[in-house]
Amino acid sequence: MSIVDHPLPRQSDIVIYRKPRWTEGFIHVLLFICGSISILSTISLVIVLGHDALLFFLLPDVTLVDFLTGTTWLPSIGKYGVIPLVTATLITTFFAISVALPLGLSAAIFLSEYASQRTRGLLKPILEILAGIPSVVYGFFALTFITPLLRTLLGNDNVQIYNMLSAGLVMGIMILPLVCSMSEDALFAVPHSLRDAAYSLGSTKVEMIFQIVLPAALSGIIASVILAISRAIGETMIVALAAGSGSSFTFNPLNAAETMTGYIARISGGDIAYDTPEYNAIFAIGFLLFTTSFVLNLIGRRVTSRFREVYE
Amino acid sequence: MGYIQPTYQSNSGIKQRQILARYWSKIFLGSILIAILALMVMLINVINDSYGYAAIEYEYDPSIYTPKPIEDLNKVELMKLLSENLSTYRWRTIQQDVSIDQLEVDEIRELVVEELLKPTVVASYSLIPSLFNRTEIHQEINFYHPEARIDFYSWLDFQFLIKSMSVVPENSGVRTAILGSLWIILVAGIFAIPVGIGAAIYLEEYAPSGKFKKIIQSNIDNLAGVPSIIYGILGLAIFVRVLKPLTSGTIFGLELSTGRTIISAGMTIGLLLLPVIIINTQEALRTVPMSLRQASYGVGATRWQTLWYHVLPAALPGILTGAILAISRGIGETSPLILVGASSFINKDPTNIFSNFTTLPLQIYYWTQRPQDQFRNTAAAAILVLLIMLLSLNAVAIILRNHYSRQSRP
Amino acid sequence: MSQPQNNHKAAISTRSLAIYYGDFRAVKDVDLNIVPRRITAIIGPSGCGKSTVLRAFNRMNDFIPTCHSEGEILYHGHNIYDSDVDPVSVRQHIGMVFQKPNPFPKSIYENIAWGAKINGYKDSLDELVEDSLTQAALWDEVKDNLTQSGLSLSGGQQQRLCIARALAVKPDIILMDEPCSALDPIATLKIEELMRSLSKKYTIIIVTHNMQQAARVSDFTAFFTMDEDRAGRMVEYGETSQIFTRPRKKQTEDYITGRYG
Ligand SMILES: Nc1ncnc2c1ncn2[C@@H]1O[C@H](COP(=O)(O)OP(=O)(O)O)[C@@H](O)[C@H]1O
Ligand SMILES: [Mg+2]
C-alpha cells in the first residue's frame, strides 16, 4: 500500500516554535492595567477614607465612643455624636423600604406570574424609565409635590416643610424598580415544574404564589431588599433637598432631620476650609457609609449566589 | 388556605379561595399601576411648574425713554434708544455678543425691553391653575401688583437654553450648565469607556480563573454598589486636593488655582461609571457564543485577532448600549459633583478641561434650594431639559441595539 | 498494543497521553500513531474522551482553564505541548472542524479569506477562495453569492463552508469532531464524500459516535472506551476493515455489534 499520495510537508516547513508576538503581549499588558485600575480605585477609596477619618478621630475632642454613642451632632461647638444622623438615615430608609418592598414585590409577581409577554414588554420599559430618572429630580418631586401633599393631608402644623417622611416615601418610589427587577429574577428562577405541581394538587394561583413560589424565591427577594437598603442609605439628593438640613435627634418622621449623606452634601456644598473638624467629619461619616454599604452588598450578593446555586 | 380536603370540601370554600385569588391579582396589578402613576405625576409636576401665568413688572416705565409706545418704533429708532440709554460699556458688550445690524425688528425690540425696561417676574403660577383658574389669578395679580403685566410664561424656551446662570430667575438659563455636563461626561467617557471595556475584556477573555480573578470581580461588584457620594469624597480628596497641580492646570502654566475643574469632575464621574461599564461589557461578552471563538482559534488566529475581528463586533451592540446607559447615568449624577464642584456661582462657559463648572443636575439642585418661588420654575424647566437629554440618549441606545441586532441576523 | 505498522513517519503520535480536567482524569494511556494522508476515525461511547483527545491535537484544550495533560503529543517530532511551542502556529498546521457548523457572521468570501489573511497569505485571495470552496465541493452552489452571509446557507452547506475555511489556511492535518451530528442524512453523505476526496491531500482525524460512518469513510479506526474510574482509554487501533470484521479485543467486538453495556 502506498501511503503517500501527496507530498508531506518538509520538516523545515513546520514552524511551531514560539515567536515574539509583540502586539499580543502589549495588548495583554494594557488590558491587565485596565483590570487593575478598579483595584486601584478601591485601594485609594480605602486609603482616602481611612486616612482622613483617622485625622478626624485624632482631633483632641473627638473620641470613637462619643462618635458612636453621642446624640448631638454639632461639629461647630465640638459635639460629635453621629447617632442623630444615623437615626435620620434609618428612618428615611425605613419608609423607603416600606414603599419599595410591597409595591416592588407585588409588581414583580404581576410581571412574572400574570402579565402576558406583550404586557411585560410594555410595562418593563416604564419601570426602566423610573429607574433611569436622576435622583435630584426625585428630590424636586419630594419637595414640590409630596411635601405639600402631606402638609395638606396631615396639617401644616404637624408636617414640617422639610421632613423625613416625604424624602423616605419618594426614595421608596426611586428604588422600587430595583426591588422589582431583582425579585422578578428570583421568581423567574423558580422552576416551572413546582408551579405545575401546585396546580395539580388543586391550588389556586394565589395559593401557589404565596405558598410555593415566594418561599422558593425567598433568598432572592431578601437579597433585593438588602441591596435596596444599601441604596437607600447611600442616597443623597432626595434627603439633601427634602429631609432637612441641620441635624436633629428626633424619631418623628414628620420633622426635619439631617441624614449622613445629607450632612456630607450640605457641608461640602459650602466652602469649608480643608482640615477643619467639619471637613474631616465628612470622611468619618463617609467611612461609616462605605463600610455599611460594602457589608450590605457583600451579604446581598452572597444570598443571590446562593439562590442561583440552588436552581442552576 | 393550603389544606386540601378532597371529600368534604364544600363548594363555597372553593368560591372563597377564588375570590381571594382575584382580589390579590388586583393588588399585584395595582402595585405596578401605582409605579406608573408615580412616574406620570412626576412628569406632570415638572411640566406644571415649567409653564404658567407670570406677573411681570417693569422696573422702568417705557415713557421715560420714548413718548411713542415701543411696539410702534422701527429698527432705527430702537437702535438709537439702546445706544443713547445704555452705558457705553454695556452697549459695546452687546455689540460684541450679537451682530446687531442683522437682527430682526422684533429681536431688537426684545433687547430694548430686556435692557432698558428690566422686567421682573413678581408672581408666577403653575400650568394647571393657569389653565383652570384664569380669572382668580388675574384678579389676584391685579390686586397685589396693579402695575404688572400678565403673561403666559414659558420657563423652558429658547432663551432659557442659551442664557447662563443669573441671580434673577427670569434671566437664568442653562447654557453653562449644559456645556458643563457635556464637558464632564466627555472626560468621564474618554476615561471610563476604554478602560472599562478593557477591564471587562481582561476579566472575561484573559484572566486565568483563580483567586486573582475572583478578587477583581468581587471588587468590581462591590464598587458598583458604593454610594455615589462616596465617589465625591474620593474625587475631592484625590483630584481636587492631592492632584491639584495637575487638575487645576497650574503645571501647564494656567493661573487658575483651584482643583475644582472639569477634569476633576470628569475623572470622578469616570471612576463612578467604571464598574457599571465593566459589568455591562462583561455581560455583552458572555452572550458571544463559544463556538465563534473556537472557529477563529481553529484557523490559527491569536487571542487578540479572535477578539478584535469576531468577539468584539458580535458584542458591540451590547457594549454600546451599556456604555450609553452608563453615560446617561453619569449625566444625571449630582451628589459627587456637589463635593467636587465649586460652590460659588458659575456663569462662565467652560472652555477647557481646567475650567470651573456647573452641571444641569447641580443647577437643578441649587435652584430647588432657593427660597424664591420663581427658581422653582427654572428648576422645573431645567429638569425638562435634563429628562429630554436622557430620554434621547436612551432612544439612541435602543435604536443602536435594534439596528445591530437586525444586521447580524442572516 | 497493536499499532498500524508502517515504515512512514506518523503525522501525529502520542506517548502515554493522559488528559485531566482539574483532578478528574478524562483520558489515560493513549499511544497512537496517526498515518499521514489517511482518514483515521476515533469511535467509542459518549464521554470516553474522544473530543478531549482530538482537541489536544491542536491545543484547543488550552481554552478550558482546568484542562491539562501529561505525556507527549508529537507532531513531526516536536512535542506540541513543549513550553517553547506556539499554540497559534500549531493550529495553523492542524485545522479543525467543529460539531455544530460555526461560520463567522460575515460573508462567505470573508469566511474563507480571513484565516489566510491573518496568517499573512500574500497571493491572490480570490483564487484561494475559489480553490478552497472547490475543494470543499461548495463552489458551484455559492459562486454567485460570495458576498452573502455565511449564516444564510443551509446546515450542510455551512459545514462545508467551515471545511473550506479550514482548507484555506493550508493545513497539514484536519481534525473533525462529529462534523455530521447536526446534519441530515443527505448532507452527511456529501460531507463523507468530501472527506474521501480530501484524504488524498490531507491527514484527517474524525471523531464520530456513528459506527457506520467510521466504517464508510475511514482507513484506520481507534476504539476508545471508559474504565470503571470513568477515565477513557484506547482499546484497539488498526485498519478499519480489520476493526470491524476481526476485532482483536472482546470490548471492541461488543461495542461494534451493539452489545455494549
Ligand atoms: N470542559 C470540561 N470540563 C470538565 N470536564 C469535561 C469537560 N469537557 C469534557 N469533560 C469530561 O471529560 C470526559 C470526556 O468528555 P468528551 O471528550 O467530551 O467525551 P466524548 O467526546 O467522547 O463524548 C467526560 O466525562 C466529560 O464529562
Ligand atoms: Mg464529543
Coordinates of C-alpha atoms in Angstrom, one line a residue, chain A residues 10-205:
Chain A
R10 CA 9.0 19.1 4.7
Q11 CA 10.4 19.2 8.2
S12 CA 11.7 22.7 7.6
D13 CA 8.2 23.9 6.8
I14 CA 6.9 23.0 10.2
V15 CA 7.5 26.1 12.3
I16 CA 5.6 25.8 15.5
Y17 CA 8.0 27.3 17.9
R18 CA 7.2 30.4 19.9
K19 CA 7.8 33.6 18.1
P20 CA 7.7 37.0 19.7
R21 CA 4.2 38.4 19.2
W22 CA 4.7 42.0 20.4
T23 CA 1.2 43.2 19.8
E24 CA -0.3 40.3 21.6
G25 CA 1.9 40.9 24.6
F26 CA 1.4 44.6 24.6
I27 CA -2.4 44.3 24.5
H28 CA -2.3 41.7 27.2
V29 CA -0.4 44.1 29.5
L30 CA -2.7 47.0 28.5
L31 CA -5.8 45.1 29.4
F32 CA -4.2 43.9 32.6
I33 CA -3.7 47.5 33.6
C34 CA -7.3 48.3 32.8
G35 CA -8.4 45.5 35.0
S36 CA -6.1 46.6 37.8
I37 CA -7.4 50.2 37.8
S38 CA -10.6 49.0 39.5
I39 CA -8.4 47.6 42.3
L40 CA -6.5 50.9 42.4
S41 CA -9.8 52.8 42.8
T42 CA -10.8 50.6 45.7
I43 CA -7.5 51.0 47.4
S44 CA -7.5 54.7 47.0
L45 CA -11.0 54.8 48.4
V46 CA -10.0 52.9 51.5
I47 CA -6.8 55.0 51.9
V48 CA -8.6 58.3 51.5
L49 CA -11.5 57.5 53.7
G50 CA -9.3 55.7 56.3
H51 CA -6.6 58.4 56.4
D52 CA -8.9 61.4 56.8
A53 CA -11.3 59.6 59.1
L54 CA -8.3 58.9 61.2
L55 CA -7.4 62.5 61.2
F56 CA -10.9 63.2 62.5
F57 CA -10.6 60.8 65.3
L58 CA -7.2 62.2 66.3
L59 CA -8.8 65.6 66.9
P60 CA -8.4 66.4 70.6
D61 CA -12.1 66.5 71.4
V62 CA -13.2 63.5 69.3
T63 CA -13.4 60.0 70.6
L64 CA -14.7 56.9 68.9
V65 CA -17.0 56.3 71.8
D66 CA -18.5 59.8 71.7
F67 CA -18.8 59.5 67.9
L68 CA -20.7 56.2 68.0
T69 CA -22.9 57.0 71.1
G70 CA -23.3 60.7 71.3
T71 CA -26.7 62.1 70.4
T72 CA -25.7 65.6 69.4
W73 CA -24.1 66.3 66.1
L74 CA -22.8 69.9 66.1
P75 CA -19.2 69.9 65.0
S76 CA -19.1 73.7 65.2
I77 CA -19.4 73.5 69.0
G78 CA -17.4 70.3 69.4
K79 CA -20.3 67.8 69.7
Y80 CA -19.6 64.8 67.5
G81 CA -22.3 62.2 68.2
V82 CA -23.3 60.5 65.0
I83 CA -26.5 59.0 66.3
P84 CA -28.9 61.7 65.1
L85 CA -27.5 61.4 61.6
V86 CA -27.8 57.6 61.8
T87 CA -31.4 57.6 63.1
A88 CA -32.4 60.1 60.4
T89 CA -30.8 57.8 57.8
L90 CA -32.6 54.7 59.2
I91 CA -36.0 56.5 59.4
T92 CA -35.8 57.6 55.7
T93 CA -34.6 54.1 54.8
F94 CA -37.4 52.5 56.7
F95 CA -40.0 54.5 54.8
A96 CA -38.3 53.8 51.5
I97 CA -38.3 50.1 52.1
S98 CA -41.9 50.2 53.3
V99 CA -42.9 51.6 49.9
A100 CA -40.5 49.8 47.7
L101 CA -40.8 46.2 49.1
P102 CA -44.6 45.7 49.0
L103 CA -45.0 47.6 45.7
G104 CA -41.9 46.3 44.1
L105 CA -42.6 42.7 45.1
S106 CA -46.2 42.9 44.0
A107 CA -45.2 44.4 40.7
A108 CA -42.6 41.6 40.3
I109 CA -45.3 39.0 41.0
F110 CA -47.6 40.6 38.5
L111 CA -44.9 40.7 35.8
S112 CA -43.6 37.2 36.3
E113 CA -46.9 35.3 37.1
Y114 CA -49.7 37.3 35.5
A115 CA -48.6 39.6 32.7
S116 CA -48.6 38.3 29.1
Q117 CA -45.4 38.7 27.1
R118 CA -46.9 41.8 25.5
T119 CA -47.9 43.5 28.7
R120 CA -44.5 42.7 30.1
G121 CA -42.8 44.3 27.1
L122 CA -45.0 47.4 27.7
L123 CA -44.5 47.7 31.5
K124 CA -40.8 46.8 31.8
P125 CA -39.6 49.9 29.9
I126 CA -41.7 52.1 32.1
L127 CA -40.0 50.7 35.2
E128 CA -36.7 51.2 33.4
I129 CA -37.5 54.9 32.8
L130 CA -38.4 55.2 36.5
A131 CA -35.0 53.7 37.4
G132 CA -33.2 56.0 35.0
I133 CA -34.5 59.3 36.4
P134 CA -31.7 61.1 38.2
S135 CA -32.2 61.3 42.0
V136 CA -32.1 65.1 42.0
V137 CA -35.4 65.0 40.1
Y138 CA -36.9 62.8 42.7
G139 CA -35.7 65.3 45.3
F140 CA -37.5 68.1 43.4
F141 CA -40.6 65.9 43.3
A142 CA -40.4 65.2 47.1
L143 CA -40.1 68.9 47.9
T144 CA -42.5 70.4 45.5
F145 CA -45.2 67.7 45.4
I146 CA -45.2 65.1 48.1
T147 CA -44.4 67.5 51.0
P148 CA -47.2 70.0 50.1
L149 CA -49.5 67.0 49.7
L150 CA -48.5 65.6 53.1
R151 CA -49.0 69.1 54.6
T152 CA -52.4 69.3 53.1
L153 CA -53.4 65.9 54.3
L154 CA -51.9 65.9 57.8
G155 CA -51.9 69.6 58.6
N156 CA -49.4 72.3 58.1
D157 CA -48.7 72.4 61.8
N158 CA -47.8 68.7 62.1
V159 CA -45.7 68.4 59.0
Q160 CA -42.5 70.5 58.7
I161 CA -41.5 71.9 55.3
Y162 CA -38.5 69.6 55.4
N163 CA -39.4 66.2 56.7
M164 CA -38.1 62.6 56.7
L165 CA -41.4 61.1 55.6
S166 CA -41.6 62.8 52.3
A167 CA -38.0 62.0 51.5
G168 CA -38.4 58.4 52.5
L169 CA -41.6 57.8 50.5
V170 CA -40.1 59.3 47.4
M171 CA -36.9 57.3 47.9
G172 CA -39.2 54.2 48.0
I173 CA -40.5 55.1 44.6
M174 CA -37.0 55.5 43.3
I175 CA -35.8 52.1 44.5
L176 CA -39.0 50.3 43.6
P177 CA -37.7 49.3 40.1
L178 CA -34.6 47.8 41.7
V179 CA -36.6 45.6 44.1
C180 CA -39.0 44.7 41.3
S181 CA -36.4 43.6 38.8
M182 CA -34.3 41.6 41.3
S183 CA -37.4 39.9 42.8
E184 CA -38.6 39.2 39.3
D185 CA -35.4 37.4 38.5
A186 CA -35.7 35.4 41.7
L187 CA -39.3 34.4 40.8
F188 CA -38.3 33.6 37.3
A189 CA -35.6 31.2 38.6
V190 CA -38.2 29.1 40.4
P191 CA -38.7 26.0 38.1
H192 CA -41.9 25.8 36.3
S193 CA -42.5 22.2 37.5
L194 CA -43.1 23.5 41.0
R195 CA -45.9 25.6 39.8
D196 CA -47.4 22.7 37.8
A197 CA -47.2 20.5 40.9
A198 CA -49.1 23.1 43.0
Y199 CA -51.8 23.4 40.4
S200 CA -52.1 19.6 40.1
L201 CA -52.9 19.5 43.8
G202 CA -55.8 21.9 43.2
S203 CA -54.4 25.1 44.5
T204 CA -55.5 28.4 43.2
K205 CA -53.0 30.7 41.5

